[in-house]
Amino acid sequence: MPIKRLQIQGVRNLEQVAIADCGAINVFTGSNGSGKTSLLESIFILARARSFRSVQFNTAINHLLTRCVVFAEMANGTSIGVMRSRNEQQLFKLNGTPIHSASQLADALPLQLIDADSFSLLEGGPKVRRQFLDWGVFHVEPEFLFHWRRVQKAIKQRNNLLRQAKVKNAKIEDSELVPWDTELVQCAEKIDVMRARYLRRLEPHFLRLLKHLVPLETPELHYRRGWPDTQALEKVLQKDLARDLLHGTTHSGPQRADIDIQIGGRAAEDVLSRGQEKLLACALRLAQGVLLHEITGKTCIYLVDDLPAELDLPRRQALCQQLSAMRSQVFVTATDPESLRGCWPSSIETRWFHVEQGRVSLSTSP
């Protein structure tokens, strides 16, 4: 569901921006600090109600304003709007009707980001890869969000009990702990099945796309569910209770899940160059878009910040060709328009924009 019309107010240096006719491929060029990344950030806010550049959302709001607003009209007539203010007020709308959850925005506007932090899929901690995995499961498994929320609540309550017992140096009564253990185990088993099933379905798409982007020894994706494969979580929680009490936190469960990405039996980040790492991460995110469309019929919007970074011309061309072949809408930034000359197939509608001091204007291709 591509964006047709985009309006931005008050996101960093973008005081007032209106793009009346977005294309399939939208390329934004300009000098550093001109507002290119802020454009992508605005679209990200529209889909996630948060920024990918900072945890503190107030830094995303123009320093002269008290709020930011992003609005988009989709090609099928659907409209999405997000308002967030400095005093933590927020308003989300879908087709003019207020909605109350950012998950509804995410469901309405599936979106993937490829930027400098894409390397964290390989080099970062388990949380990054778990979020990557859960993005896909959320979009293709209708029951996932319900069980994920129950797990979060169970872990929070269990950890509260563990910390209280640690502080008071007291024993936890079974009547307090068992209900949350039971809830955690029941939901964890369902989430584990959904995550494992999703990764199995994702892997062949990932391997196929990677071959088009960069020649590598066949990678392997290994799913780690967060507790030993040979043991039931209920037994693991009982066995780990002393350690959990000592540290005041739950050490085993779906909140510890991870994906090991290996090349020839070694961690991928230990054997790949920076360019190869970026392309592998791109292949993973492109594969998610392919699988999303295969299962749900939805298309994913891609935000690609500074596409030429770390990639030589043949690799840039390969990535652009794969993005084009997916028939997804793409928003791309680059400092030098010449760096993307000839990268996009002439058969695909490509619109070029110049960004300067927070203003956006239509330009010609390089």
Coordinates of C-alpha atoms in Angstrom, one line a residue:
M1 CA 0.0 0.0 0.0
P2 CA 2.3 2.8 -1.2
I3 CA 2.2 6.4 0.0
K4 CA 0.7 8.8 -2.5
R5 CA 0.8 12.1 -0.6
L6 CA 3.0 13.0 2.3
Q7 CA 2.8 16.0 4.7
I8 CA 5.4 16.7 7.4
Q9 CA 5.3 19.5 10.1
G10 CA 7.9 20.0 12.7
V11 CA 10.2 17.0 12.4
R12 CA 13.6 18.4 13.2
N13 CA 14.4 21.0 10.5
L14 CA 11.4 20.0 8.3
E15 CA 9.1 22.8 9.4
Q16 CA 6.6 22.4 6.5
V17 CA 7.0 19.8 3.8
A18 CA 4.4 18.6 1.3
I19 CA 5.1 16.0 -1.3
A20 CA 2.0 15.7 -3.5
D21 CA 2.9 12.7 -5.7
C22 CA 5.3 10.1 -4.3
G23 CA 6.5 7.5 -6.8
A24 CA 7.5 3.9 -6.6
I25 CA 11.2 4.9 -6.1
N26 CA 11.8 8.2 -4.3
V27 CA 15.4 9.5 -4.2
F28 CA 16.3 12.4 -1.9
T29 CA 19.6 14.0 -2.4
G30 CA 21.3 16.9 -0.7
S31 CA 24.2 17.8 1.6
N32 CA 24.7 16.5 5.1
G33 CA 22.3 18.2 7.5
S34 CA 19.9 19.2 4.8
G35 CA 17.0 17.1 6.2
K36 CA 17.2 13.9 4.1
T37 CA 17.3 11.5 7.0
S38 CA 14.6 13.5 8.8
L39 CA 12.3 12.8 5.8
L40 CA 12.8 9.0 6.4
E41 CA 12.4 9.6 10.1
S42 CA 9.1 11.2 9.5
I43 CA 7.8 8.2 7.5
F44 CA 9.1 5.9 10.3
I45 CA 7.2 8.0 12.9
L46 CA 4.1 7.5 10.7
A47 CA 4.5 3.7 10.9
R48 CA 5.9 3.3 14.4
A49 CA 5.0 6.5 16.4
R50 CA 8.6 6.8 17.4
S51 CA 12.0 7.9 16.0
F52 CA 14.8 5.5 14.9
R53 CA 17.4 8.2 15.6
S54 CA 16.8 8.9 19.3
V55 CA 15.1 7.3 22.3
Q56 CA 13.9 10.7 23.6
F57 CA 11.3 11.7 21.1
N58 CA 11.4 15.4 22.0
T59 CA 14.7 15.7 20.1
A60 CA 12.8 14.8 16.9
I61 CA 10.5 17.8 17.3
N62 CA 11.7 21.1 15.7
H63 CA 13.2 23.3 18.5
L64 CA 10.9 26.2 17.5
L65 CA 7.7 24.1 17.8
T66 CA 5.8 22.3 20.5
R67 CA 4.7 19.3 18.4
C68 CA 5.2 17.4 15.1
V69 CA 2.6 16.0 12.7
V70 CA 3.0 13.5 9.9
F71 CA 0.2 12.7 7.6
A72 CA 0.0 10.4 4.5
E73 CA -2.6 9.5 2.0
M74 CA -2.1 6.1 0.5
A75 CA -2.7 5.1 -3.1
N76 CA -5.9 3.2 -2.2
G77 CA -7.3 6.3 -0.3
T78 CA -6.5 5.2 3.2
S79 CA -5.1 8.0 5.4
I80 CA -2.7 7.8 8.4
G81 CA -1.8 10.6 10.7
V82 CA 0.5 10.9 13.8
M83 CA 0.8 13.8 16.2
R84 CA 3.3 13.9 19.0
S85 CA 4.0 16.9 21.3
R86 CA 6.6 17.9 23.8
N87 CA 4.2 17.4 26.7
E88 CA 3.8 13.7 25.8
Q89 CA 0.4 14.2 24.2
Q90 CA -0.1 12.0 21.1
L91 CA -2.8 11.3 18.6
F92 CA -2.9 8.5 16.0
K93 CA -5.6 8.5 13.3
L94 CA -6.5 5.9 10.7
N95 CA -8.9 7.1 8.0
G96 CA -9.7 10.1 10.2
T97 CA -10.7 7.9 13.2
P98 CA -8.5 8.0 16.4
I99 CA -6.8 4.8 17.2
H100 CA -5.1 3.9 20.5
S101 CA -2.2 1.7 19.8
A102 CA 1.0 2.1 17.8
S103 CA 0.6 -1.6 16.8
Q104 CA -2.3 -0.5 14.7
L105 CA -0.1 1.9 12.8
A106 CA 2.5 -0.8 12.3
D107 CA -0.1 -3.2 11.0
A108 CA -1.5 -0.5 8.6
L109 CA 1.9 0.5 7.3
P110 CA 4.5 -2.3 7.2
L111 CA 7.9 -0.7 7.0
Q112 CA 11.5 -1.7 7.0
L113 CA 14.5 0.6 7.6
I114 CA 18.0 0.0 6.2
D115 CA 20.5 2.5 7.6
A116 CA 23.9 2.7 9.3
D117 CA 22.5 0.6 12.2
S118 CA 21.7 -2.3 9.9
F119 CA 25.1 -3.7 10.9
S120 CA 23.6 -4.3 14.4
L121 CA 21.7 -7.3 13.0
L122 CA 25.1 -9.0 13.0
E123 CA 27.2 -7.1 15.4
G124 CA 24.6 -6.0 18.0
G125 CA 23.0 -7.8 20.9
P126 CA 20.2 -10.4 20.9
K127 CA 17.5 -7.7 21.3
V128 CA 18.2 -6.3 17.8
R129 CA 17.8 -9.7 16.2
R130 CA 14.8 -10.6 18.4
Q131 CA 13.1 -7.3 17.3
F132 CA 13.8 -8.2 13.6
L133 CA 12.3 -11.6 14.1
D134 CA 9.2 -10.4 16.0
W135 CA 8.5 -7.7 13.3
G136 CA 7.9 -10.5 10.8
V137 CA 6.0 -12.8 13.2
F138 CA 3.7 -9.8 14.2
H139 CA 2.8 -9.2 10.6
V140 CA 2.0 -12.8 9.6
E141 CA 0.8 -14.5 12.8
P142 CA -2.5 -12.9 14.0
E143 CA -2.2 -14.3 17.5
F144 CA 1.4 -13.2 18.1
L145 CA 0.7 -9.8 19.6
F146 CA -1.8 -11.2 22.1
H147 CA 0.7 -13.8 23.5
W148 CA 3.7 -11.4 23.3
R149 CA 1.8 -8.9 25.5
R150 CA 0.9 -11.6 28.0
V151 CA 4.6 -12.7 28.1
Q152 CA 5.7 -9.1 28.8
K153 CA 3.2 -8.8 31.7
A154 CA 4.2 -12.2 33.1
I155 CA 7.9 -11.4 33.0
K156 CA 7.4 -8.0 34.5
Q157 CA 5.3 -9.4 37.4
R158 CA 7.7 -12.3 38.0
N159 CA 10.7 -9.9 38.0
N160 CA 9.0 -7.6 40.5
L161 CA 8.5 -10.6 42.8
L162 CA 12.1 -11.6 42.4
R163 CA 13.4 -8.1 43.2
Q164 CA 11.1 -7.8 46.2
A165 CA 12.3 -11.1 47.6
K166 CA 16.0 -10.1 47.0
V167 CA 15.6 -6.8 48.8
K168 CA 13.7 -8.3 51.8
N169 CA 15.8 -11.5 51.8
A170 CA 12.6 -13.5 51.9
K171 CA 11.2 -16.5 50.2
I172 CA 8.6 -16.2 47.4
E173 CA 5.4 -18.0 48.2
D174 CA 4.3 -20.5 45.5
S175 CA 0.9 -18.9 45.4
E176 CA 2.6 -15.7 44.2
L177 CA 5.1 -17.1 41.7
V178 CA 3.3 -20.1 40.2
P179 CA 0.5 -18.2 38.4
W180 CA 3.1 -16.0 36.5
D181 CA 5.3 -19.0 35.8
T182 CA 2.3 -20.8 34.3
E183 CA 1.3 -17.8 32.2
L184 CA 4.9 -17.4 31.0
V185 CA 5.3 -21.0 30.0
Q186 CA 1.9 -21.2 28.2
C187 CA 2.6 -18.1 26.1
A188 CA 6.3 -18.8 25.6
E189 CA 5.5 -22.1 24.0
K190 CA 3.1 -20.5 21.5
I191 CA 5.6 -17.7 20.7
D192 CA 8.4 -20.2 20.2
V193 CA 6.4 -22.2 17.7
M194 CA 5.5 -19.0 15.7
R195 CA 9.0 -17.7 15.7
A196 CA 10.6 -21.0 14.6
R197 CA 8.0 -21.4 11.9
Y198 CA 8.6 -17.9 10.6
L199 CA 12.3 -18.3 10.4
R200 CA 12.0 -21.5 8.5
R201 CA 9.8 -19.8 5.9
L202 CA 12.1 -16.7 5.8
E203 CA 15.4 -18.6 5.2
P204 CA 14.9 -19.7 1.5
H205 CA 13.9 -16.2 0.5
F206 CA 16.9 -14.8 2.3
L207 CA 19.3 -17.2 0.6
R208 CA 17.9 -16.5 -2.8
L209 CA 18.1 -12.7 -2.4
L210 CA 21.6 -12.9 -1.0
K211 CA 22.9 -14.7 -4.1
H212 CA 21.8 -11.7 -6.2
L213 CA 23.5 -9.2 -3.9
V214 CA 26.8 -10.8 -3.0
P215 CA 28.6 -14.2 -3.5
L216 CA 29.1 -15.8 -0.1
E217 CA 29.5 -19.2 1.3
T218 CA 26.0 -20.3 2.2
P219 CA 25.0 -18.7 5.5
E220 CA 23.1 -20.5 8.2
L221 CA 20.4 -19.0 10.4
H222 CA 20.1 -20.8 13.8
Y223 CA 17.1 -19.9 16.0
R224 CA 17.8 -19.8 19.8
R225 CA 14.5 -19.8 21.7
G226 CA 15.8 -18.5 25.0
W227 CA 16.0 -21.8 27.0
P228 CA 17.6 -25.2 26.2
D229 CA 15.9 -27.1 23.3
T230 CA 15.9 -30.4 25.3
Q231 CA 14.2 -29.0 28.4
A232 CA 10.7 -27.7 29.1
L233 CA 10.6 -24.0 30.2
E234 CA 8.7 -24.9 33.4
K235 CA 11.6 -27.1 34.6
V236 CA 14.2 -24.5 33.6
L237 CA 12.4 -21.8 35.6
Q238 CA 12.4 -24.1 38.6
K239 CA 16.0 -25.0 38.2
D240 CA 17.1 -21.4 37.7
L241 CA 15.1 -19.9 40.6
A242 CA 18.0 -19.5 42.9
R243 CA 20.0 -17.6 40.2
D244 CA 16.9 -15.6 39.3
L245 CA 16.5 -14.6 43.0
L246 CA 20.2 -13.7 43.3
H247 CA 20.0 -11.3 40.4
G248 CA 16.4 -10.2 40.6
T249 CA 15.5 -11.1 37.0
T250 CA 14.3 -14.0 34.9
H251 CA 17.2 -15.6 32.9
S252 CA 15.3 -18.0 30.7
G253 CA 12.4 -17.5 28.4
P254 CA 11.3 -16.0 25.1
Q255 CA 12.7 -12.6 26.2
R256 CA 16.2 -14.2 25.7
A257 CA 15.6 -15.5 22.1
D258 CA 18.2 -14.9 19.4
I259 CA 19.3 -15.7 15.9
D260 CA 22.8 -17.0 15.2
I261 CA 24.0 -15.9 11.7
Q262 CA 26.9 -18.0 10.7
I263 CA 29.2 -18.4 7.6
G264 CA 31.1 -21.7 7.4
G265 CA 30.4 -22.4 11.1
R266 CA 31.8 -19.0 12.2
A267 CA 29.9 -15.8 13.3
A268 CA 29.1 -13.8 10.2
E269 CA 30.5 -10.6 11.6
D270 CA 33.9 -12.3 12.1
V271 CA 34.4 -13.2 8.4
L272 CA 32.6 -10.5 6.4
S273 CA 33.6 -7.1 5.2
R274 CA 31.5 -4.1 6.1
G275 CA 30.0 -4.0 2.6
Q276 CA 29.2 -7.7 2.8
E277 CA 27.6 -7.3 6.2
K278 CA 25.4 -4.5 4.9
L279 CA 24.3 -6.6 2.0
L280 CA 23.6 -9.6 4.2
A281 CA 21.5 -7.4 6.5
C282 CA 19.7 -6.0 3.4
A283 CA 18.9 -9.5 2.2
L284 CA 17.4 -10.4 5.5
R285 CA 15.1 -7.3 5.4
L286 CA 14.2 -7.7 1.8
A287 CA 13.3 -11.3 2.5
Q288 CA 10.9 -10.2 5.2
G289 CA 9.1 -8.0 2.6
V290 CA 8.9 -11.0 0.2
L291 CA 7.5 -13.3 2.9
L292 CA 5.0 -10.6 4.1
H293 CA 3.6 -10.3 0.6
E294 CA 3.5 -14.1 0.1
I295 CA 1.5 -14.7 3.3
T296 CA -0.7 -11.6 3.6
G297 CA -0.7 -9.9 0.2
K298 CA 0.6 -6.7 1.8
T299 CA 3.6 -4.8 0.5
C300 CA 6.3 -3.4 2.6
I301 CA 7.7 0.2 2.3
Y302 CA 11.5 0.5 2.5
L303 CA 13.5 3.4 3.9
V304 CA 17.1 3.3 2.8
D305 CA 19.3 5.9 4.4
D306 CA 22.6 6.7 2.6
L307 CA 22.3 3.8 0.2
P308 CA 25.8 4.2 -1.4
A309 CA 27.6 4.0 2.0
E310 CA 29.9 1.0 2.2
L311 CA 28.9 -0.3 -1.3
D312 CA 30.7 0.0 -4.6
L313 CA 28.8 0.7 -7.8
P314 CA 28.1 -3.0 -8.8
R315 CA 26.7 -3.7 -5.3
R316 CA 24.6 -0.5 -5.3
Q317 CA 23.1 -1.5 -8.7
A318 CA 22.4 -5.1 -7.4
L319 CA 20.6 -3.7 -4.3
C320 CA 18.6 -1.2 -6.4
Q321 CA 17.6 -3.9 -8.8
Q322 CA 16.4 -6.2 -6.1
L323 CA 14.4 -3.4 -4.4
S324 CA 12.8 -2.6 -7.8
A325 CA 12.0 -6.2 -8.5
M326 CA 10.0 -6.5 -5.2
R327 CA 7.5 -3.8 -6.5
S328 CA 7.7 -2.2 -3.0
Q329 CA 7.7 1.5 -2.5
V330 CA 11.2 2.8 -1.7
F331 CA 12.4 6.1 -0.1
V332 CA 16.2 6.5 -0.5
T333 CA 18.7 9.1 0.5
A334 CA 22.2 9.9 -0.9
T335 CA 24.5 12.9 -0.6
D336 CA 25.6 12.8 -4.3
P337 CA 22.9 12.0 -6.9
E338 CA 25.7 10.8 -9.3
S339 CA 26.3 7.9 -6.9
L340 CA 22.9 6.4 -7.9
R341 CA 23.1 7.2 -11.6
G342 CA 21.8 4.2 -13.7
C343 CA 21.0 2.1 -10.6
W344 CA 17.2 2.1 -11.1
P345 CA 15.6 0.3 -14.0
S346 CA 14.1 2.7 -16.5
S347 CA 10.8 0.7 -16.4
I348 CA 10.3 1.7 -12.7
E349 CA 8.8 5.1 -11.8
T350 CA 11.6 7.0 -10.1
R351 CA 11.2 10.4 -8.7
W352 CA 14.1 12.6 -7.7
F353 CA 14.0 15.3 -5.0
H354 CA 16.5 17.8 -3.8
V355 CA 16.6 18.6 0.0
E356 CA 18.2 21.9 1.2
Q357 CA 17.8 23.4 4.6
G358 CA 14.6 21.5 5.4
R359 CA 13.0 22.3 2.1
V360 CA 12.1 19.6 -0.5
S361 CA 11.9 20.3 -4.3
L362 CA 11.4 18.0 -7.2
S363 CA 14.5 17.6 -9.4
T364 CA 15.6 15.8 -12.5
S365 CA 17.5 12.6 -12.5
P366 CA 21.3 12.9 -12.6

